[in-house]
Amino acid sequence: MANKRITYSQAQQTALLSQVDGVCPLCVDPLFYKKNNKTYKYYEIAHIYPLNATPAEEVLLEHEERLSEDLNDEANVIPLCKGCHGKFDKPRTVEEYRELVVLKKKIIVKGGQEDIWKRYDIQDDIHAVIDAIYEDPSFDTDADIDYSPKTVDDKLDQSISRPTHRKIKNNVQDYYVFIREKFEFLDQNGEEASKIISMQIKLFYLNQKKYDYTQQVIFENTVNWINAKTKPDTTDAAEIIASFFVQNCEVFE
């Protein structure tokens, strides 16, 4: 018996479009176009695993991962531009199927991360440290900030890309002492803000670790969380703060 295609509500379509930022995840073309001052949709909701697979498709995808047993579930669909949808369906290939599975899994993980971001807060005092990264003139006038980030090499494994590894080391080399001093200044009022922030970072890290994410994913998630919670001018500050806590042992033992 053939599976019935459902009609996704406007709210569901909006959520699905938000997941891909309004562009086709395969060709990056916009999923809407304008004509005569009106906006029209140029997308279709594509089933990643086919809703009603042909015998040939069943054989082709026999050993492939499925994102949901319910083929109409939002986990198994993704908005594609009409051109890419047609190419994806006919003829279907294992390579293109796997590509969309990987894309959708990243989207699902990101959605889960956003739920985690809502549950884990960071003490407001961290804004003073972030502001100092951008504005404090003492960073430029300090005579010599000499700090060797030796423990970074011991903590980072092969899942960390070379550019990320270098970025973390450089951030630690340039900013570790500066940020540590800013946290010490916060603690002068006796409220131990730095310890609270450290515990919050540690709890977020432990939550990430339980999902068996790679270090690369954990670092990126930590940066994104700090960025979402503190909204600095650029992501640089979030990367610098995350790197500080890598060296300080709250992220990666």
PDB file of C-alpha atoms in Angstrom:
ATOM      1  CA  MET A   1       0.000   0.000   0.000  1.00  0.00           C
ATOM      2  CA  ALA A   2       1.405   3.365  -1.014  1.00  0.00           C
ATOM      3  CA  ASN A   3       2.284   5.920   1.649  1.00  0.00           C
ATOM      4  CA  LYS A   4       0.149   9.039   1.511  1.00  0.00           C
ATOM      5  CA  ARG A   5       1.955  12.357   1.055  1.00  0.00           C
ATOM      6  CA  ILE A   6       0.896  14.787   3.766  1.00  0.00           C
ATOM      7  CA  THR A   7       0.503  18.542   3.454  1.00  0.00           C
ATOM      8  CA  TYR A   8       2.892  20.334   5.784  1.00  0.00           C
ATOM      9  CA  SER A   9       1.401  23.238   7.688  1.00  0.00           C
ATOM     10  CA  GLN A  10       2.628  26.781   7.179  1.00  0.00           C
ATOM     11  CA  ALA A  11       4.332  26.607  10.559  1.00  0.00           C
ATOM     12  CA  GLN A  12       6.108  23.371   9.606  1.00  0.00           C
ATOM     13  CA  GLN A  13       7.245  24.819   6.289  1.00  0.00           C
ATOM     14  CA  THR A  14       8.491  27.964   8.016  1.00  0.00           C
ATOM     15  CA  ALA A  15      10.475  25.858  10.462  1.00  0.00           C
ATOM     16  CA  LEU A  16      11.940  23.719   7.680  1.00  0.00           C
ATOM     17  CA  LEU A  17      12.881  26.806   5.650  1.00  0.00           C
ATOM     18  CA  SER A  18      14.497  28.355   8.717  1.00  0.00           C
ATOM     19  CA  GLN A  19      16.655  25.253   9.117  1.00  0.00           C
ATOM     20  CA  VAL A  20      18.233  25.852   5.690  1.00  0.00           C
ATOM     21  CA  ASP A  21      18.288  29.661   6.042  1.00  0.00           C
ATOM     22  CA  GLY A  22      15.914  30.090   3.106  1.00  0.00           C
ATOM     23  CA  VAL A  23      18.338  28.734   0.517  1.00  0.00           C
ATOM     24  CA  CYS A  24      18.581  25.396  -1.244  1.00  0.00           C
ATOM     25  CA  PRO A  25      21.095  23.319   0.757  1.00  0.00           C
ATOM     26  CA  LEU A  26      22.400  21.720  -2.446  1.00  0.00           C
ATOM     27  CA  CYS A  27      22.929  24.664  -4.803  1.00  0.00           C
ATOM     28  CA  VAL A  28      22.546  27.591  -2.338  1.00  0.00           C
ATOM     29  CA  ASP A  29      20.029  29.354  -4.591  1.00  0.00           C
ATOM     30  CA  PRO A  30      17.241  31.296  -2.808  1.00  0.00           C
ATOM     31  CA  LEU A  31      14.047  29.342  -2.232  1.00  0.00           C
ATOM     32  CA  PHE A  32      11.967  32.412  -3.076  1.00  0.00           C
ATOM     33  CA  TYR A  33      12.016  34.826  -5.989  1.00  0.00           C
ATOM     34  CA  LYS A  34      10.460  38.219  -6.632  1.00  0.00           C
ATOM     35  CA  LYS A  35       8.510  39.253  -9.692  1.00  0.00           C
ATOM     36  CA  ASN A  36       6.405  42.386 -10.155  1.00  0.00           C
ATOM     37  CA  ASN A  37       7.013  43.263  -6.496  1.00  0.00           C
ATOM     38  CA  LYS A  38       5.559  39.968  -5.322  1.00  0.00           C
ATOM     39  CA  THR A  39       7.388  37.109  -3.643  1.00  0.00           C
ATOM     40  CA  TYR A  40       6.883  33.577  -4.882  1.00  0.00           C
ATOM     41  CA  LYS A  41       8.150  30.306  -3.502  1.00  0.00           C
ATOM     42  CA  TYR A  42      10.595  28.282  -5.562  1.00  0.00           C
ATOM     43  CA  TYR A  43      10.934  25.232  -3.355  1.00  0.00           C
ATOM     44  CA  GLU A  44       9.399  21.845  -2.763  1.00  0.00           C
ATOM     45  CA  ILE A  45       9.499  19.728   0.373  1.00  0.00           C
ATOM     46  CA  ALA A  46      11.641  16.771  -0.634  1.00  0.00           C
ATOM     47  CA  HIS A  47      11.623  13.372   1.051  1.00  0.00           C
ATOM     48  CA  ILE A  48      15.189  12.300   1.718  1.00  0.00           C
ATOM     49  CA  TYR A  49      14.317   8.612   1.800  1.00  0.00           C
ATOM     50  CA  PRO A  50      11.616   8.304  -0.880  1.00  0.00           C
ATOM     51  CA  LEU A  51       8.036   8.243   0.359  1.00  0.00           C
ATOM     52  CA  ASN A  52       7.216   5.394  -2.003  1.00  0.00           C
ATOM     53  CA  ALA A  53      10.473   3.840  -3.110  1.00  0.00           C
ATOM     54  CA  THR A  54      10.570   1.924  -6.358  1.00  0.00           C
ATOM     55  CA  PRO A  55      11.940  -1.639  -6.219  1.00  0.00           C
ATOM     56  CA  ALA A  56      15.208  -0.319  -7.668  1.00  0.00           C
ATOM     57  CA  GLU A  57      15.418   2.399  -5.017  1.00  0.00           C
ATOM     58  CA  GLU A  58      14.729  -0.120  -2.245  1.00  0.00           C
ATOM     59  CA  VAL A  59      17.706  -2.168  -3.429  1.00  0.00           C
ATOM     60  CA  LEU A  60      19.860   0.932  -3.877  1.00  0.00           C
ATOM     61  CA  LEU A  61      19.167   2.210  -0.350  1.00  0.00           C
ATOM     62  CA  GLU A  62      18.795  -1.149   1.372  1.00  0.00           C
ATOM     63  CA  HIS A  63      21.755  -0.673   3.701  1.00  0.00           C
ATOM     64  CA  GLU A  64      21.569   3.112   4.049  1.00  0.00           C
ATOM     65  CA  GLU A  65      20.685   4.985   7.213  1.00  0.00           C
ATOM     66  CA  ARG A  66      17.130   6.263   7.573  1.00  0.00           C
ATOM     67  CA  LEU A  67      16.472   9.382   9.617  1.00  0.00           C
ATOM     68  CA  SER A  68      12.954   8.303  10.590  1.00  0.00           C
ATOM     69  CA  GLU A  69      10.743   5.267  10.219  1.00  0.00           C
ATOM     70  CA  ASP A  70       7.871   7.669   9.520  1.00  0.00           C
ATOM     71  CA  LEU A  71       8.820   8.851   6.052  1.00  0.00           C
ATOM     72  CA  ASN A  72       6.618  11.939   6.372  1.00  0.00           C
ATOM     73  CA  ASP A  73       8.350  12.954   9.595  1.00  0.00           C
ATOM     74  CA  GLU A  74      10.114  16.312   9.477  1.00  0.00           C
ATOM     75  CA  ALA A  75      13.396  14.489  10.097  1.00  0.00           C
ATOM     76  CA  ASN A  76      13.084  12.868   6.663  1.00  0.00           C
ATOM     77  CA  VAL A  77      12.198  15.980   4.650  1.00  0.00           C
ATOM     78  CA  ILE A  78      14.084  19.060   3.561  1.00  0.00           C
ATOM     79  CA  PRO A  79      13.237  22.053   1.335  1.00  0.00           C
ATOM     80  CA  LEU A  80      14.997  21.989  -2.024  1.00  0.00           C
ATOM     81  CA  CYS A  81      14.690  24.289  -5.004  1.00  0.00           C
ATOM     82  CA  LYS A  82      12.566  22.753  -7.738  1.00  0.00           C
ATOM     83  CA  GLY A  83      15.577  22.106  -9.941  1.00  0.00           C
ATOM     84  CA  CYS A  84      17.576  20.245  -7.283  1.00  0.00           C
ATOM     85  CA  HIS A  85      14.521  18.319  -6.152  1.00  0.00           C
ATOM     86  CA  GLY A  86      14.006  16.989  -9.653  1.00  0.00           C
ATOM     87  CA  LYS A  87      17.670  16.072 -10.028  1.00  0.00           C
ATOM     88  CA  PHE A  88      17.726  14.423  -6.589  1.00  0.00           C
ATOM     89  CA  ASP A  89      14.714  12.241  -7.353  1.00  0.00           C
ATOM     90  CA  LYS A  90      15.561  11.251 -10.925  1.00  0.00           C
ATOM     91  CA  PRO A  91      17.693   9.317 -10.984  1.00  0.00           C
ATOM     92  CA  ARG A  92      18.334   8.779  -7.283  1.00  0.00           C
ATOM     93  CA  THR A  93      21.938   8.009  -6.348  1.00  0.00           C
ATOM     94  CA  VAL A  94      23.497   6.727  -3.141  1.00  0.00           C
ATOM     95  CA  GLU A  95      25.993   9.602  -3.103  1.00  0.00           C
ATOM     96  CA  GLU A  96      23.300  12.303  -3.249  1.00  0.00           C
ATOM     97  CA  TYR A  97      21.194  10.440  -0.693  1.00  0.00           C
ATOM     98  CA  ARG A  98      24.119  10.310   1.738  1.00  0.00           C
ATOM     99  CA  GLU A  99      24.843  13.993   1.148  1.00  0.00           C
ATOM    100  CA  LEU A 100      21.312  14.973   2.164  1.00  0.00           C
ATOM    101  CA  VAL A 101      21.384  12.627   5.159  1.00  0.00           C
ATOM    102  CA  VAL A 102      24.549  14.305   6.420  1.00  0.00           C
ATOM    103  CA  LEU A 103      23.068  17.776   5.826  1.00  0.00           C
ATOM    104  CA  LYS A 104      19.855  16.919   7.641  1.00  0.00           C
ATOM    105  CA  LYS A 105      21.693  15.327  10.567  1.00  0.00           C
ATOM    106  CA  LYS A 106      23.668  18.530  11.027  1.00  0.00           C
ATOM    107  CA  ILE A 107      20.405  20.481  10.991  1.00  0.00           C
ATOM    108  CA  ILE A 108      18.904  18.141  13.609  1.00  0.00           C
ATOM    109  CA  VAL A 109      21.985  18.472  15.819  1.00  0.00           C
ATOM    110  CA  LYS A 110      21.870  22.255  15.474  1.00  0.00           C
ATOM    111  CA  GLY A 111      18.225  22.263  16.512  1.00  0.00           C
ATOM    112  CA  GLY A 112      19.111  20.172  19.539  1.00  0.00           C
ATOM    113  CA  GLN A 113      21.908  22.588  20.357  1.00  0.00           C
ATOM    114  CA  GLU A 114      19.504  25.511  20.302  1.00  0.00           C
ATOM    115  CA  ASP A 115      17.378  23.728  22.906  1.00  0.00           C
ATOM    116  CA  ILE A 116      20.488  23.199  25.020  1.00  0.00           C
ATOM    117  CA  TRP A 117      21.428  26.884  24.679  1.00  0.00           C
ATOM    118  CA  LYS A 118      18.077  27.783  26.227  1.00  0.00           C
ATOM    119  CA  ARG A 119      18.727  25.549  29.249  1.00  0.00           C
ATOM    120  CA  TYR A 120      22.280  26.687  29.956  1.00  0.00           C
ATOM    121  CA  ASP A 121      22.936  30.290  30.943  1.00  0.00           C
ATOM    122  CA  ILE A 122      26.118  32.298  31.436  1.00  0.00           C
ATOM    123  CA  GLN A 123      26.560  34.809  34.242  1.00  0.00           C
ATOM    124  CA  ASP A 124      26.015  38.352  32.958  1.00  0.00           C
ATOM    125  CA  ASP A 125      29.413  39.361  34.376  1.00  0.00           C
ATOM    126  CA  ILE A 126      31.072  37.741  31.366  1.00  0.00           C
ATOM    127  CA  HIS A 127      29.989  40.765  29.317  1.00  0.00           C
ATOM    128  CA  ALA A 128      32.611  42.818  31.149  1.00  0.00           C
ATOM    129  CA  VAL A 129      35.315  40.423  29.968  1.00  0.00           C
ATOM    130  CA  ILE A 130      33.986  40.426  26.406  1.00  0.00           C
ATOM    131  CA  ASP A 131      33.809  44.227  26.364  1.00  0.00           C
ATOM    132  CA  ALA A 132      37.432  44.313  27.529  1.00  0.00           C
ATOM    133  CA  ILE A 133      38.483  42.164  24.561  1.00  0.00           C
ATOM    134  CA  TYR A 134      37.179  44.850  22.233  1.00  0.00           C
ATOM    135  CA  GLU A 135      37.787  48.030  24.190  1.00  0.00           C
ATOM    136  CA  ASP A 136      40.298  47.715  27.036  1.00  0.00           C
ATOM    137  CA  PRO A 137      43.447  49.638  26.053  1.00  0.00           C
ATOM    138  CA  SER A 138      45.553  47.738  28.576  1.00  0.00           C
ATOM    139  CA  PHE A 139      45.811  44.792  26.198  1.00  0.00           C
ATOM    140  CA  ASP A 140      47.707  46.936  23.703  1.00  0.00           C
ATOM    141  CA  THR A 141      49.798  48.743  26.314  1.00  0.00           C
ATOM    142  CA  ASP A 142      50.895  45.794  28.464  1.00  0.00           C
ATOM    143  CA  ALA A 143      54.646  45.504  28.177  1.00  0.00           C
ATOM    144  CA  ASP A 144      54.800  41.794  27.520  1.00  0.00           C
ATOM    145  CA  ILE A 145      52.195  39.073  27.611  1.00  0.00           C
ATOM    146  CA  ASP A 146      54.260  35.938  27.407  1.00  0.00           C
ATOM    147  CA  TYR A 147      52.257  32.794  27.957  1.00  0.00           C
ATOM    148  CA  SER A 148      53.061  29.473  26.391  1.00  0.00           C
ATOM    149  CA  PRO A 149      49.918  27.429  25.619  1.00  0.00           C
ATOM    150  CA  LYS A 150      51.656  24.097  26.120  1.00  0.00           C
ATOM    151  CA  THR A 151      48.691  22.256  27.593  1.00  0.00           C
ATOM    152  CA  VAL A 152      46.568  22.935  24.506  1.00  0.00           C
ATOM    153  CA  ASP A 153      48.587  20.430  22.477  1.00  0.00           C
ATOM    154  CA  ASP A 154      48.102  17.826  25.200  1.00  0.00           C
ATOM    155  CA  LYS A 155      44.319  18.303  25.284  1.00  0.00           C
ATOM    156  CA  LEU A 156      43.414  18.498  21.609  1.00  0.00           C
ATOM    157  CA  ASP A 157      43.009  15.310  19.608  1.00  0.00           C
ATOM    158  CA  GLN A 158      43.014  14.513  15.907  1.00  0.00           C
ATOM    159  CA  SER A 159      39.360  15.487  15.459  1.00  0.00           C
ATOM    160  CA  ILE A 160      40.348  19.154  15.823  1.00  0.00           C
ATOM    161  CA  SER A 161      41.196  20.594  12.414  1.00  0.00           C
ATOM    162  CA  ARG A 162      44.592  22.213  11.969  1.00  0.00           C
ATOM    163  CA  PRO A 163      43.118  25.720  11.516  1.00  0.00           C
ATOM    164  CA  THR A 164      41.017  25.355  14.683  1.00  0.00           C
ATOM    165  CA  HIS A 165      43.993  23.957  16.606  1.00  0.00           C
ATOM    166  CA  ARG A 166      46.132  26.920  15.561  1.00  0.00           C
ATOM    167  CA  LYS A 167      43.319  29.382  16.330  1.00  0.00           C
ATOM    168  CA  ILE A 168      42.931  28.023  19.883  1.00  0.00           C
ATOM    169  CA  LYS A 169      46.687  28.146  20.512  1.00  0.00           C
ATOM    170  CA  ASN A 170      46.991  31.673  19.183  1.00  0.00           C
ATOM    171  CA  ASN A 171      44.034  32.841  21.260  1.00  0.00           C
ATOM    172  CA  VAL A 172      45.561  31.333  24.379  1.00  0.00           C
ATOM    173  CA  GLN A 173      48.964  32.812  23.589  1.00  0.00           C
ATOM    174  CA  ASP A 174      47.532  36.292  23.015  1.00  0.00           C
ATOM    175  CA  TYR A 175      44.673  36.515  25.483  1.00  0.00           C
ATOM    176  CA  TYR A 176      44.951  33.985  28.322  1.00  0.00           C
ATOM    177  CA  VAL A 177      46.722  36.231  30.847  1.00  0.00           C
ATOM    178  CA  PHE A 178      44.623  39.230  29.822  1.00  0.00           C
ATOM    179  CA  ILE A 179      41.329  37.390  30.338  1.00  0.00           C
ATOM    180  CA  ARG A 180      42.493  35.771  33.563  1.00  0.00           C
ATOM    181  CA  GLU A 181      43.255  39.217  34.949  1.00  0.00           C
ATOM    182  CA  LYS A 182      39.806  40.455  33.920  1.00  0.00           C
ATOM    183  CA  PHE A 183      38.173  37.541  35.723  1.00  0.00           C
ATOM    184  CA  GLU A 184      40.295  38.258  38.808  1.00  0.00           C
ATOM    185  CA  PHE A 185      39.084  41.861  38.690  1.00  0.00           C
ATOM    186  CA  LEU A 186      35.471  40.633  38.610  1.00  0.00           C
ATOM    187  CA  ASP A 187      36.102  38.626  41.775  1.00  0.00           C
ATOM    188  CA  GLN A 188      37.341  41.616  43.755  1.00  0.00           C
ATOM    189  CA  ASN A 189      33.789  42.331  44.935  1.00  0.00           C
ATOM    190  CA  GLY A 190      33.690  38.935  46.624  1.00  0.00           C
ATOM    191  CA  GLU A 191      30.949  37.419  44.465  1.00  0.00           C
ATOM    192  CA  GLU A 192      33.277  34.906  42.754  1.00  0.00           C
ATOM    193  CA  ALA A 193      31.761  35.551  39.349  1.00  0.00           C
ATOM    194  CA  SER A 194      34.637  33.816  37.587  1.00  0.00           C
ATOM    195  CA  LYS A 195      34.004  30.569  39.480  1.00  0.00           C
ATOM    196  CA  ILE A 196      30.323  30.665  38.584  1.00  0.00           C
ATOM    197  CA  ILE A 197      31.130  31.261  34.916  1.00  0.00           C
ATOM    198  CA  SER A 198      33.727  28.474  34.983  1.00  0.00           C
ATOM    199  CA  MET A 199      31.165  26.066  36.427  1.00  0.00           C
ATOM    200  CA  GLN A 200      28.615  27.062  33.788  1.00  0.00           C
ATOM    201  CA  ILE A 201      31.141  26.463  31.003  1.00  0.00           C
ATOM    202  CA  LYS A 202      32.081  23.114  32.555  1.00  0.00           C
ATOM    203  CA  LEU A 203      28.441  22.007  32.791  1.00  0.00           C
ATOM    204  CA  PHE A 204      27.849  22.918  29.161  1.00  0.00           C
ATOM    205  CA  TYR A 205      30.957  20.966  28.151  1.00  0.00           C
ATOM    206  CA  LEU A 206      29.884  17.882  30.122  1.00  0.00           C
ATOM    207  CA  ASN A 207      26.482  18.028  28.450  1.00  0.00           C
ATOM    208  CA  GLN A 208      28.197  18.058  25.052  1.00  0.00           C
ATOM    209  CA  LYS A 209      30.547  15.250  26.028  1.00  0.00           C
ATOM    210  CA  LYS A 210      27.746  12.849  26.925  1.00  0.00           C
ATOM    211  CA  TYR A 211      26.635  12.840  23.273  1.00  0.00           C
ATOM    212  CA  ASP A 212      30.061  11.568  22.198  1.00  0.00           C
ATOM    213  CA  TYR A 213      30.634  14.564  19.947  1.00  0.00           C
ATOM    214  CA  THR A 214      34.148  15.043  18.597  1.00  0.00           C
ATOM    215  CA  GLN A 215      36.305  17.781  20.078  1.00  0.00           C
ATOM    216  CA  GLN A 216      35.846  19.790  16.887  1.00  0.00           C
ATOM    217  CA  VAL A 217      32.063  19.689  17.258  1.00  0.00           C
ATOM    218  CA  ILE A 218      32.222  20.431  20.996  1.00  0.00           C
ATOM    219  CA  PHE A 219      34.444  23.460  20.464  1.00  0.00           C
ATOM    220  CA  GLU A 220      32.206  24.802  17.693  1.00  0.00           C
ATOM    221  CA  ASN A 221      29.085  24.210  19.816  1.00  0.00           C
ATOM    222  CA  THR A 222      30.709  25.977  22.770  1.00  0.00           C
ATOM    223  CA  VAL A 223      31.620  28.971  20.605  1.00  0.00           C
ATOM    224  CA  ASN A 224      28.093  29.101  19.175  1.00  0.00           C
ATOM    225  CA  TRP A 225      26.559  28.878  22.649  1.00  0.00           C
ATOM    226  CA  ILE A 226      28.739  31.667  24.056  1.00  0.00           C
ATOM    227  CA  ASN A 227      28.017  33.740  20.964  1.00  0.00           C
ATOM    228  CA  ALA A 228      24.250  33.168  21.251  1.00  0.00           C
ATOM    229  CA  LYS A 229      24.176  33.999  24.955  1.00  0.00           C
ATOM    230  CA  THR A 230      26.432  37.053  24.935  1.00  0.00           C
ATOM    231  CA  LYS A 231      25.907  38.471  21.425  1.00  0.00           C
ATOM    232  CA  PRO A 232      29.374  40.024  21.020  1.00  0.00           C
ATOM    233  CA  ASP A 233      30.187  42.295  18.099  1.00  0.00           C
ATOM    234  CA  THR A 234      31.865  39.393  16.272  1.00  0.00           C
ATOM    235  CA  THR A 235      32.387  35.673  16.843  1.00  0.00           C
ATOM    236  CA  ASP A 236      36.052  36.423  17.647  1.00  0.00           C
ATOM    237  CA  ALA A 237      35.212  37.132  21.286  1.00  0.00           C
ATOM    238  CA  ALA A 238      33.299  33.853  21.682  1.00  0.00           C
ATOM    239  CA  GLU A 239      36.238  31.942  20.163  1.00  0.00           C
ATOM    240  CA  ILE A 240      38.683  33.709  22.492  1.00  0.00           C
ATOM    241  CA  ILE A 241      36.571  32.944  25.576  1.00  0.00           C
ATOM    242  CA  ALA A 242      36.127  29.296  24.516  1.00  0.00           C
ATOM    243  CA  SER A 243      39.885  28.998  23.921  1.00  0.00           C
ATOM    244  CA  PHE A 244      40.559  30.427  27.388  1.00  0.00           C
ATOM    245  CA  PHE A 245      38.457  27.694  28.960  1.00  0.00           C
ATOM    246  CA  VAL A 246      40.191  25.000  26.908  1.00  0.00           C
ATOM    247  CA  GLN A 247      43.483  26.104  28.460  1.00  0.00           C
ATOM    248  CA  ASN A 248      41.814  26.505  31.845  1.00  0.00           C
ATOM    249  CA  CYS A 249      40.522  22.880  31.761  1.00  0.00           C
ATOM    250  CA  GLU A 250      36.766  23.566  31.805  1.00  0.00           C
ATOM    251  CA  VAL A 251      36.633  22.391  28.168  1.00  0.00           C
ATOM    252  CA  PHE A 252      38.577  19.175  27.445  1.00  0.00           C
ATOM    253  CA  GLU A 253      40.324  17.572  30.392  1.00  0.00           C
TER     254      GLU A 253
END
